[in-house]
mmCIF file of C-alpha atoms in Angstrom:
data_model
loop_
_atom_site.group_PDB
_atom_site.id
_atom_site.type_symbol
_atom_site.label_atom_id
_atom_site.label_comp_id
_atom_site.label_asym_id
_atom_site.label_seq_id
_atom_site.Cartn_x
_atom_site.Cartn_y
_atom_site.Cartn_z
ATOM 1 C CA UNK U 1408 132.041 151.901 88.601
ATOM 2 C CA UNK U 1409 132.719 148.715 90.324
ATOM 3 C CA UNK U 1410 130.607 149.595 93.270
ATOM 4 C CA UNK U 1411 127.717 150.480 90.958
ATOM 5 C CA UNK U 1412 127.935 147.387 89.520
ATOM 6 C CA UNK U 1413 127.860 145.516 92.641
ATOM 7 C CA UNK U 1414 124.966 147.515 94.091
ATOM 8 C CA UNK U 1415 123.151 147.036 90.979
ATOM 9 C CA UNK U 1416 123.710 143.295 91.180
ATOM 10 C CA UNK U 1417 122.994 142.859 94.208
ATOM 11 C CA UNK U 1418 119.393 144.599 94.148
ATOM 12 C CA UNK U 1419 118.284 142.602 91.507
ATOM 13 C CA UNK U 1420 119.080 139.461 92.827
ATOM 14 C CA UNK U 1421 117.236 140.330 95.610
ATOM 15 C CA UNK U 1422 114.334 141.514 93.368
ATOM 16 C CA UNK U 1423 114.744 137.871 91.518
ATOM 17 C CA UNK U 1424 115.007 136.379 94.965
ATOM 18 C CA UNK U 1425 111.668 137.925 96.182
ATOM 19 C CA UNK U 1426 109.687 137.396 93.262
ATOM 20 C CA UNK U 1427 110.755 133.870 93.258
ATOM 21 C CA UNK U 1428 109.840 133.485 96.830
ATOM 22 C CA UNK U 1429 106.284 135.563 96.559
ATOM 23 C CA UNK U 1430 105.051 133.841 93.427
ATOM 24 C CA UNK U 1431 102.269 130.674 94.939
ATOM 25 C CA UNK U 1432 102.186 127.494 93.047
ATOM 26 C CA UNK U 1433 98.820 126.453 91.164
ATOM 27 C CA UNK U 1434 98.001 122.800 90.414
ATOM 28 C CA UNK U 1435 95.040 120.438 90.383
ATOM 29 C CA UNK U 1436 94.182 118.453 93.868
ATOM 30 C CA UNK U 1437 91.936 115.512 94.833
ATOM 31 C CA UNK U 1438 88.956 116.807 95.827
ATOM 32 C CA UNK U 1439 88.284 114.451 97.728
ATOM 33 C CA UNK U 1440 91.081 115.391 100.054
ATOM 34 C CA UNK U 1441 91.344 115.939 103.465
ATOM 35 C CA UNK U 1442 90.759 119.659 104.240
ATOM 36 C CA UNK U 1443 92.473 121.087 107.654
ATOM 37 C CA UNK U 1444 93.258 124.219 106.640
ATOM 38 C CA UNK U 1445 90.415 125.824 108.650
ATOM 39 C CA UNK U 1446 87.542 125.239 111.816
ATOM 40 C CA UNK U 1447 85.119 126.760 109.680
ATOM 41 C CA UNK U 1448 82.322 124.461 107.485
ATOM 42 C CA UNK U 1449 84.301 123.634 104.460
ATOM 43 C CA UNK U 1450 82.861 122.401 100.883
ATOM 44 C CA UNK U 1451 84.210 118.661 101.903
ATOM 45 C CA UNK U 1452 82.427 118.825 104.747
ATOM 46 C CA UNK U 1453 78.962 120.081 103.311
ATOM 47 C CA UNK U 1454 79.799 117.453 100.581
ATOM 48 C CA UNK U 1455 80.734 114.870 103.325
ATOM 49 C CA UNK U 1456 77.416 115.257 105.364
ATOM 50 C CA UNK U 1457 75.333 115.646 102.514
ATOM 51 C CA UNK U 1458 76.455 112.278 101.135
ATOM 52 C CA UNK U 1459 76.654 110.189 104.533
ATOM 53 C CA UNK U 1460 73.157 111.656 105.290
ATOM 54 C CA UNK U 1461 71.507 110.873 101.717
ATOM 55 C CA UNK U 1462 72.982 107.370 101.936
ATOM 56 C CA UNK U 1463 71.464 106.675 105.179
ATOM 57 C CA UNK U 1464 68.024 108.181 103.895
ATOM 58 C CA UNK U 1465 68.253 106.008 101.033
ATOM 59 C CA UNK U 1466 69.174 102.960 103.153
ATOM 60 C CA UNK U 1467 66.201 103.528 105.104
ATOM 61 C CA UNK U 1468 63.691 102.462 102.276
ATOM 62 C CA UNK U 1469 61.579 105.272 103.570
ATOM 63 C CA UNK U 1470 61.849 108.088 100.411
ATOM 64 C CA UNK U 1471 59.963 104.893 98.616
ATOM 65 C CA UNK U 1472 56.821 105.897 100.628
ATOM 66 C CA UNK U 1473 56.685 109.223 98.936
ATOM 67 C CA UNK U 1474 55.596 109.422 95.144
ATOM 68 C CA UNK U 1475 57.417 112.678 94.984
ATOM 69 C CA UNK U 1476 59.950 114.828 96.810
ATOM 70 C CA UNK U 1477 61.210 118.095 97.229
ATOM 71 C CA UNK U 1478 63.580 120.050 99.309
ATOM 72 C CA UNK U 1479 63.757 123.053 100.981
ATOM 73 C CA UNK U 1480 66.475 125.173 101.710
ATOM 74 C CA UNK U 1481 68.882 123.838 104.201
ATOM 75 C CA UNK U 1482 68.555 126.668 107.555
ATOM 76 C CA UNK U 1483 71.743 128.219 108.283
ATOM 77 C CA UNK U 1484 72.280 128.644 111.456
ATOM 78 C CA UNK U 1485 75.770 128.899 112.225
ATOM 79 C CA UNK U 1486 77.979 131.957 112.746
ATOM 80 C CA UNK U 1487 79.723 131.482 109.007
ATOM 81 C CA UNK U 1488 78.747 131.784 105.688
ATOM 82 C CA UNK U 1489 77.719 128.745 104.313
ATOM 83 C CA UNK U 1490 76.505 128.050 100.823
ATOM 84 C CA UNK U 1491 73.953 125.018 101.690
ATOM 85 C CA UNK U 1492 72.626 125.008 97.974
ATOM 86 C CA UNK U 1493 75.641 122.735 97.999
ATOM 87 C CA UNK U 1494 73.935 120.432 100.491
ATOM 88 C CA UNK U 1495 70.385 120.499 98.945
ATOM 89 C CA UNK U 1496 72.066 119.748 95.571
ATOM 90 C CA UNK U 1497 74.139 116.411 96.738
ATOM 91 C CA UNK U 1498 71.054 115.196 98.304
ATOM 92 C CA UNK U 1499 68.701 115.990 95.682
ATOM 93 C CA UNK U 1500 71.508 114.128 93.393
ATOM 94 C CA UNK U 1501 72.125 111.554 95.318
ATOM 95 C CA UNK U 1502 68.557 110.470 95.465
ATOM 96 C CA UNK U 1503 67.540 111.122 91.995
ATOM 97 C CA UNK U 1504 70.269 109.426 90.793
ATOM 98 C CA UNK U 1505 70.145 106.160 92.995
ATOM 99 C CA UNK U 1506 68.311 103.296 91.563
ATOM 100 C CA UNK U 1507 67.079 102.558 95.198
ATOM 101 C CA UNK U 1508 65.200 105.355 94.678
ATOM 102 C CA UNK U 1509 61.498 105.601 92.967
ATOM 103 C CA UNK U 1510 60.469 108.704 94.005
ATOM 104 C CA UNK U 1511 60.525 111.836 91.928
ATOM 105 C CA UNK U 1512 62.296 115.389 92.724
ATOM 106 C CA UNK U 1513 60.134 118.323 92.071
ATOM 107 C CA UNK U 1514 60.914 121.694 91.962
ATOM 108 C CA UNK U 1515 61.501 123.834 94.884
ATOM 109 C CA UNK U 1516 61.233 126.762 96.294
ATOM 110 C CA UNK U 1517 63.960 128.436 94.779
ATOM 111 C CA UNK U 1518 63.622 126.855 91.216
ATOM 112 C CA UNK U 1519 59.864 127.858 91.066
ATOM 113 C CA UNK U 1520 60.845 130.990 89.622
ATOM 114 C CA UNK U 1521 62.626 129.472 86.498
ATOM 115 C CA UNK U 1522 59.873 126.947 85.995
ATOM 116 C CA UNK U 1523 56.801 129.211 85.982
ATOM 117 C CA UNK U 1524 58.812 131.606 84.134
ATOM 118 C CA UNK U 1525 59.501 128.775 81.477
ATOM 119 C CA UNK U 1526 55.631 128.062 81.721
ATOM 120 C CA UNK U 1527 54.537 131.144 81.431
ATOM 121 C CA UNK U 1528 56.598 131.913 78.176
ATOM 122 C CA UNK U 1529 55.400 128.812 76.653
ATOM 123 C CA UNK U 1530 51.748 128.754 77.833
ATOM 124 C CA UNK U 1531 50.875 132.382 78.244
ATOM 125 C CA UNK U 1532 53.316 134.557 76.088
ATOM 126 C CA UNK U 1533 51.174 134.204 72.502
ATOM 127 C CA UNK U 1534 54.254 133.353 70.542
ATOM 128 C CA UNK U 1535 54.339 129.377 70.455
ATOM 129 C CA UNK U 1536 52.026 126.896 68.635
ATOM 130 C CA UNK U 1537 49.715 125.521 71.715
ATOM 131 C CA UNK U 1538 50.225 122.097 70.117
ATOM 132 C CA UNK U 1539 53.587 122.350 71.102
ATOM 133 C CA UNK U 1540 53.796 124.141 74.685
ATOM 134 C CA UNK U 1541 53.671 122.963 78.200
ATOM 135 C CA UNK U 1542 50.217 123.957 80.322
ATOM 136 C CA UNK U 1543 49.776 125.400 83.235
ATOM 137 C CA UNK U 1544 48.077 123.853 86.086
ATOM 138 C CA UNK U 1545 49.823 120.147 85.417
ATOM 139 C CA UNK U 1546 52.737 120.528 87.729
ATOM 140 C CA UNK U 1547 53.442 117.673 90.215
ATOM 141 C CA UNK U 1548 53.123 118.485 93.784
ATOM 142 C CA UNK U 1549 55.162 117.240 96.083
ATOM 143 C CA UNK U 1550 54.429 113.932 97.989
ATOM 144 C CA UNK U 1551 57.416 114.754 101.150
ATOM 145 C CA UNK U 1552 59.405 116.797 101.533
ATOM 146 C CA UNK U 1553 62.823 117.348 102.901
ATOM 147 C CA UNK U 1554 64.442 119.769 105.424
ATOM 148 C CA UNK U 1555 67.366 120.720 107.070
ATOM 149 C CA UNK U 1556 69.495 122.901 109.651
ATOM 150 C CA UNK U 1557 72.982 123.163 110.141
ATOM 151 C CA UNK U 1558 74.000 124.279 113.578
ATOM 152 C CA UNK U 1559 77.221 125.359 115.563
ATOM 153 C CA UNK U 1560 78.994 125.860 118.601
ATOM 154 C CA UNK U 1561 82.391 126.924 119.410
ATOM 155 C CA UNK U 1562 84.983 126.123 122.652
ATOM 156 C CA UNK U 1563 87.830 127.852 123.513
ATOM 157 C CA UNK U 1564 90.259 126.549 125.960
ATOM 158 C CA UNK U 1565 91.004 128.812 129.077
ATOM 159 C CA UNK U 1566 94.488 128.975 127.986
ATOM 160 C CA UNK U 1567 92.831 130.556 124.560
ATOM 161 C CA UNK U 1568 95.042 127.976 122.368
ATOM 162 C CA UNK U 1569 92.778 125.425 121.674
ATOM 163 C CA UNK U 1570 89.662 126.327 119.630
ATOM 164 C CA UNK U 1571 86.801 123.343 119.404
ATOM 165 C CA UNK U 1572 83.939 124.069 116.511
ATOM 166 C CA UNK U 1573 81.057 121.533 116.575
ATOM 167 C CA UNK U 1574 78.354 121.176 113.995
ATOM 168 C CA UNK U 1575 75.458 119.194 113.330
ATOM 169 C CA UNK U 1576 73.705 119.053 110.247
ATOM 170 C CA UNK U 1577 69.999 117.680 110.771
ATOM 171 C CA UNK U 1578 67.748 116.448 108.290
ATOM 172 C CA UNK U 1579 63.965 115.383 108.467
ATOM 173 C CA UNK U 1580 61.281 114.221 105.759
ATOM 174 C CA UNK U 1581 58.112 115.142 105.886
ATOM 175 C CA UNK U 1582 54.961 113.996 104.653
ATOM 176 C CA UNK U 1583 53.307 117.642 103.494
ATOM 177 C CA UNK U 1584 50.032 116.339 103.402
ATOM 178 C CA UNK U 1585 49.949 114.967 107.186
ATOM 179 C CA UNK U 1586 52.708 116.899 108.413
ATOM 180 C CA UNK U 1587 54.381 113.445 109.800
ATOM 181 C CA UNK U 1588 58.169 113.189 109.927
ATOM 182 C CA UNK U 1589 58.792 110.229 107.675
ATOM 183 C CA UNK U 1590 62.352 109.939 108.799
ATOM 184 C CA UNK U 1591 64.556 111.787 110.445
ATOM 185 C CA UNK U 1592 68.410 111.978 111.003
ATOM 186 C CA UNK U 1593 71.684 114.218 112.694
ATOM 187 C CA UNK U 1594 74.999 113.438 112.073
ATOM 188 C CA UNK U 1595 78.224 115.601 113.866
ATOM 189 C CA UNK U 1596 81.449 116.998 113.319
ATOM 190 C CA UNK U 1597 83.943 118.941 115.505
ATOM 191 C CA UNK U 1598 86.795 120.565 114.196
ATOM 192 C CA UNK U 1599 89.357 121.614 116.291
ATOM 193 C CA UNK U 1600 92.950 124.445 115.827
ATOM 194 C CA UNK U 1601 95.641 124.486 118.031
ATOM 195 C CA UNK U 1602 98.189 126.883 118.629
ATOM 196 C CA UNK A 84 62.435 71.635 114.558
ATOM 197 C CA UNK A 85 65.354 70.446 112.157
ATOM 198 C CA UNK A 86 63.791 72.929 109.517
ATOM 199 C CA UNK A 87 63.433 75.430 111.316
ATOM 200 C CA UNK A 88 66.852 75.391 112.591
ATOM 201 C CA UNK A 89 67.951 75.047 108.567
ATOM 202 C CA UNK A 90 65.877 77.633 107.691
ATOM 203 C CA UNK A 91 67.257 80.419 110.972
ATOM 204 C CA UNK A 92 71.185 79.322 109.528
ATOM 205 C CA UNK A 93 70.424 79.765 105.989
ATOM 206 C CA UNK A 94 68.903 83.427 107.095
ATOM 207 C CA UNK A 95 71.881 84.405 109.029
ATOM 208 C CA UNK A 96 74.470 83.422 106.034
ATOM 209 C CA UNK A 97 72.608 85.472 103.564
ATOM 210 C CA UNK A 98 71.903 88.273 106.368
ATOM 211 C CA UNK A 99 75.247 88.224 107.280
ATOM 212 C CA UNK A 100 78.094 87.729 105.486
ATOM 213 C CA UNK A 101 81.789 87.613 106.269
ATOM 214 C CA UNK A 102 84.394 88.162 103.978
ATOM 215 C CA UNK A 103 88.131 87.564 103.492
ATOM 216 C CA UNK A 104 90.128 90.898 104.400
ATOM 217 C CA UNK A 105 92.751 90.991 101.973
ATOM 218 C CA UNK A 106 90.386 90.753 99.081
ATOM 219 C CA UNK A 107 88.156 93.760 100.239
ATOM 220 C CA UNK A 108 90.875 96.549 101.395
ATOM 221 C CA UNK A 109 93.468 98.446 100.009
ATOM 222 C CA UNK A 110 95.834 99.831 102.449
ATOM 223 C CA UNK A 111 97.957 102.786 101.588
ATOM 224 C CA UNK A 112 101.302 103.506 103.360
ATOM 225 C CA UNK A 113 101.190 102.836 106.821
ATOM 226 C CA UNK A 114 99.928 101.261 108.934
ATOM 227 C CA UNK A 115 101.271 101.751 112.489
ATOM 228 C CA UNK A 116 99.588 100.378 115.459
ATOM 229 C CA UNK A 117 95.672 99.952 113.039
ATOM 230 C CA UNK A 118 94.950 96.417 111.875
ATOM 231 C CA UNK A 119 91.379 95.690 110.339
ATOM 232 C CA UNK A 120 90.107 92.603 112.368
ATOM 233 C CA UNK A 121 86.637 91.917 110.779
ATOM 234 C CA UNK A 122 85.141 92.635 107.757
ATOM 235 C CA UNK A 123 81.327 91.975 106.493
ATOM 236 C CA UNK A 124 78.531 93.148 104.289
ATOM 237 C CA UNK A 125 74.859 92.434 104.616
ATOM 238 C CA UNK A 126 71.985 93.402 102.763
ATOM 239 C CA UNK A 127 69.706 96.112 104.284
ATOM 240 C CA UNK A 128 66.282 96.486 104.191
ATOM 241 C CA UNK A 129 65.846 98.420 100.811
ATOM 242 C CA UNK A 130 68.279 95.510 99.246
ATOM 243 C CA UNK A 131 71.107 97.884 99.291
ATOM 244 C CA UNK A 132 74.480 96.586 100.372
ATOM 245 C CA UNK A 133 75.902 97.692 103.488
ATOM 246 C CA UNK A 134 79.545 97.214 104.404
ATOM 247 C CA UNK A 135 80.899 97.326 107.801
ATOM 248 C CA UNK A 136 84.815 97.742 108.552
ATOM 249 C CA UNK A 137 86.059 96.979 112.707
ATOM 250 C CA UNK A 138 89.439 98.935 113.249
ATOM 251 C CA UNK A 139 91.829 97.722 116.181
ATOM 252 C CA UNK A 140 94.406 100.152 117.750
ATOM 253 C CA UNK A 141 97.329 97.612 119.374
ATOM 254 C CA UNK A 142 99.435 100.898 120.618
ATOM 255 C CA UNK A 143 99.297 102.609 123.834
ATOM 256 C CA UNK A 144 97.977 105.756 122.188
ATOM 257 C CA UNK A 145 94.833 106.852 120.178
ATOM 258 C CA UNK A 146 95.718 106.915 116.209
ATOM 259 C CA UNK A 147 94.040 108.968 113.497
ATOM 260 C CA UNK A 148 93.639 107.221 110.192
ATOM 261 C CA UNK A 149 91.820 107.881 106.735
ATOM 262 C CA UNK A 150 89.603 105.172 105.056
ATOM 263 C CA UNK A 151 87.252 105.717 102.399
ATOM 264 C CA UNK A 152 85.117 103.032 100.463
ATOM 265 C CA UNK A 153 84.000 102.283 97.287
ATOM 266 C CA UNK A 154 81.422 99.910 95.141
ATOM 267 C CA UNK A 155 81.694 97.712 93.038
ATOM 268 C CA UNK A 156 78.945 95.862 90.702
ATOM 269 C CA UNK A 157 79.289 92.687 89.511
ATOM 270 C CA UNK A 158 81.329 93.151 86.776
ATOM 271 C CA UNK A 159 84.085 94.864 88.873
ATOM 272 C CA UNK A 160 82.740 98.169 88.020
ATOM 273 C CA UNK A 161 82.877 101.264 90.281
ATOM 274 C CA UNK A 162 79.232 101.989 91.091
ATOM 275 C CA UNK A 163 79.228 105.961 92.041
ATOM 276 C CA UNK A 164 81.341 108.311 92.978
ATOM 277 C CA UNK A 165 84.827 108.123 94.821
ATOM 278 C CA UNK A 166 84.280 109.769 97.968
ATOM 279 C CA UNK A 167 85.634 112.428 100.557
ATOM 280 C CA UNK A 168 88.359 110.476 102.920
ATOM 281 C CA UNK A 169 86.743 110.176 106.104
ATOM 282 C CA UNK A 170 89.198 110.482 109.346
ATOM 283 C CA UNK A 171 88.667 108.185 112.132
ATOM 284 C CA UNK A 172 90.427 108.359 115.797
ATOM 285 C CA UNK A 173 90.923 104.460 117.387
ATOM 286 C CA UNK A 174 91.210 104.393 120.813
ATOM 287 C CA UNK A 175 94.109 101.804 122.379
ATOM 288 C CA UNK A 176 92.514 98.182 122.534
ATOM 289 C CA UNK A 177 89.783 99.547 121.395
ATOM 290 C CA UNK A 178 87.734 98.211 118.502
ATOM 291 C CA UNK A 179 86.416 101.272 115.976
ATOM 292 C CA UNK A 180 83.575 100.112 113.998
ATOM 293 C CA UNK A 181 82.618 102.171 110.509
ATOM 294 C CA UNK A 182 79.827 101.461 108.154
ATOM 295 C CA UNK A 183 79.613 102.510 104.292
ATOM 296 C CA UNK A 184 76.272 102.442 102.497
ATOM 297 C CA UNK A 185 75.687 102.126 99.258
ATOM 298 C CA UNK A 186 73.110 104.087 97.614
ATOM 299 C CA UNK A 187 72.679 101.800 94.104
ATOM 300 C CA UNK A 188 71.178 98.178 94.002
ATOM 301 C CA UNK A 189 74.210 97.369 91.938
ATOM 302 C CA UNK A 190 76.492 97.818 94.217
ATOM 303 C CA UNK A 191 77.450 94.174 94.919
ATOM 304 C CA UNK A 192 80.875 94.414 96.051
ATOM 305 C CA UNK A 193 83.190 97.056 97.966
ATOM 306 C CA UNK A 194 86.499 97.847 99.034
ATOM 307 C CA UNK A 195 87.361 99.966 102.312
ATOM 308 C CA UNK A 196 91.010 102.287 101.693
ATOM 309 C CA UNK A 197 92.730 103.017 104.668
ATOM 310 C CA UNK A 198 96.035 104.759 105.726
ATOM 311 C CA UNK A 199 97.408 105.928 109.227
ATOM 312 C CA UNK A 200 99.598 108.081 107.664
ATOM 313 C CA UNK A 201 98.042 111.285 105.667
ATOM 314 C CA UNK A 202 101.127 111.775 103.782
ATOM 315 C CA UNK A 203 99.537 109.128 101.375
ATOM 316 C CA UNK A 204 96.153 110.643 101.249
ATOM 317 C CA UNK A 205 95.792 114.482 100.256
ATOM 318 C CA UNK A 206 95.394 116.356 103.308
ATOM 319 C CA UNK A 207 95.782 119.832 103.524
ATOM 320 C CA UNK A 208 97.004 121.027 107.176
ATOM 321 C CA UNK A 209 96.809 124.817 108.399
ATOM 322 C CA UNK A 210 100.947 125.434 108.901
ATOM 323 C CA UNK A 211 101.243 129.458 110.563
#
């Protein structure tokens, strides 16, 4: 009986003990904080780049020479999955929102579909007063407009325990109508793990 | 000749401008071997107000530190965001020089954070 007990005991401390030890803790973090928990492109870092780089641009005085902007998806051309709609958003907020800033974002590429969509309905569809609805054939063309690549390239020590990822994120504004770069700008970060 | 000598001086105060360390810089924890020697702001050429930090490394080894900075308008008011901490490596007896822009004509002021040790600042290390 008393070895039953015991036994019994025994397993489900160990089950406590486990559970106790397997369950991860879940709290709220800066997120603005340092991230070194991986080599690959992490969201601080798109949000990083994006920020130093739309600071710079808007330092420049040169997005003042275009009446209107828009931006194009950033090129992906590293190994990982990155979501650059993060990039292309920070920049588009950053200059949007700065009062440095007089030029206008218009849509691009991948919001045409929602706005001619939203056109359509209210232009085309027969169900709204045309008092009332937008028209077709008004929207604002972009003046400039801005692209971008993000690029990689990875090191590995001979002794294999020291992994080196570079990246450069590169960003250039364009006049559409000329095809002139307006400005243009790279900025680099390497990353490295160590065993 | 005289005005024209009055007129270069007056340019260079108002292009730039040096400012008292202490008031612009918050240090958190350490410090270690990292002092900030010079501190000054200018206005760039789209009247925005650009802030430039110098870092000194008085140890025999290259340091990592975090520093970060932020805005101010003229009512003491953060202007933006807070943003990402940035890491920098100084070199020994080297000076490392940083700039922050700021992206709103408000922005009159700033304030550069720094700390050598990242047990103050939130970083997240990959442990095996």
């Amino acid at each position: 009986m008393n070895s039953i007990y015991l036994k019994s005991t025994l397993l489900l401390s160990t089950v406590i003990l486990l559970a106790g030890c397997a369950s991860p803790q879940i709290s709220y973090v800066d997120p603005n904080a340092v991230n070194n928990l991986t080599t690959n492109f992490s969201q601080n870092d798109l949000r990083s780049v994006a920020q130093d780089m739309s600071a710079s641009l808007i330092q420049s005085g040169k997005m003042n020479r275009c009446k209107s902007f828009t931006i194009s998806p950033v090129k992906n051309d590293t190994d990982q999955y990155v979501d650059t709609s993060v990039m292309t958003n920070a920049m588009a907020d950053a200059l949007t929102n700065s009062s440095a800033v007089n030029s206008v974002y218009v849509v691009s590429t991948q919001e045409m579909s929602n706005q001619t969509g939203e056109l359509d309905r209210q232009d085309k569809s027969g169900y709204y007063d045309q008092s009332t609805t937008a028209k077709t054939g008004k929207m604002r063309g972009a003046q400039c407009r801005i692209d971008g690549s993000l690029t990689n390239s990875t090191s590995v020590g001979p002794d294999g325990k020291t992994t080196l990822v570079s990246y450069t994120f590169f960003v250039q504004v364009f006049d559409v109508e000329q095809g002139a770069a307006v400005w243009r700008n790279s900025k680099s970060i390497s990353k490295a793990k160590t065993y | 000749m005289k005005r024209c000598s009055l007129i270069l001086i007056a340019l260079l105060i108002t292009a730039c401008s040096s400012n008292n360390i202490a008031d612009h810089t918050t240090i958190i924890g350490r410090m270690d071997n990292i002092s900030i020697t010079d501190l000054r702001s200018a206005i760039g050429p789209n009247q925005l107000l650009v802030a430039q930090a110098t870092f000194h490394n008085d140890g025999n080894n290259p340091q990592n530190g975090y520093y970060r900075c932020q805005f101010f308008d003229v009512n003491k008011m953060q202007v933006g965001d807070p943003q990402p901490w940035q890491l920098i490596t100084i070199y020994p007896g080297e000076d490392q020089t940083v700039k922050c822009l700021a992206s709103q004509l408000e922005a009159t002021n700033f304030k550069v954070e720094f700390s050598a040790d990242g047990k103050n600042v939130s970083v997240y290390d990959y442990k095996k």
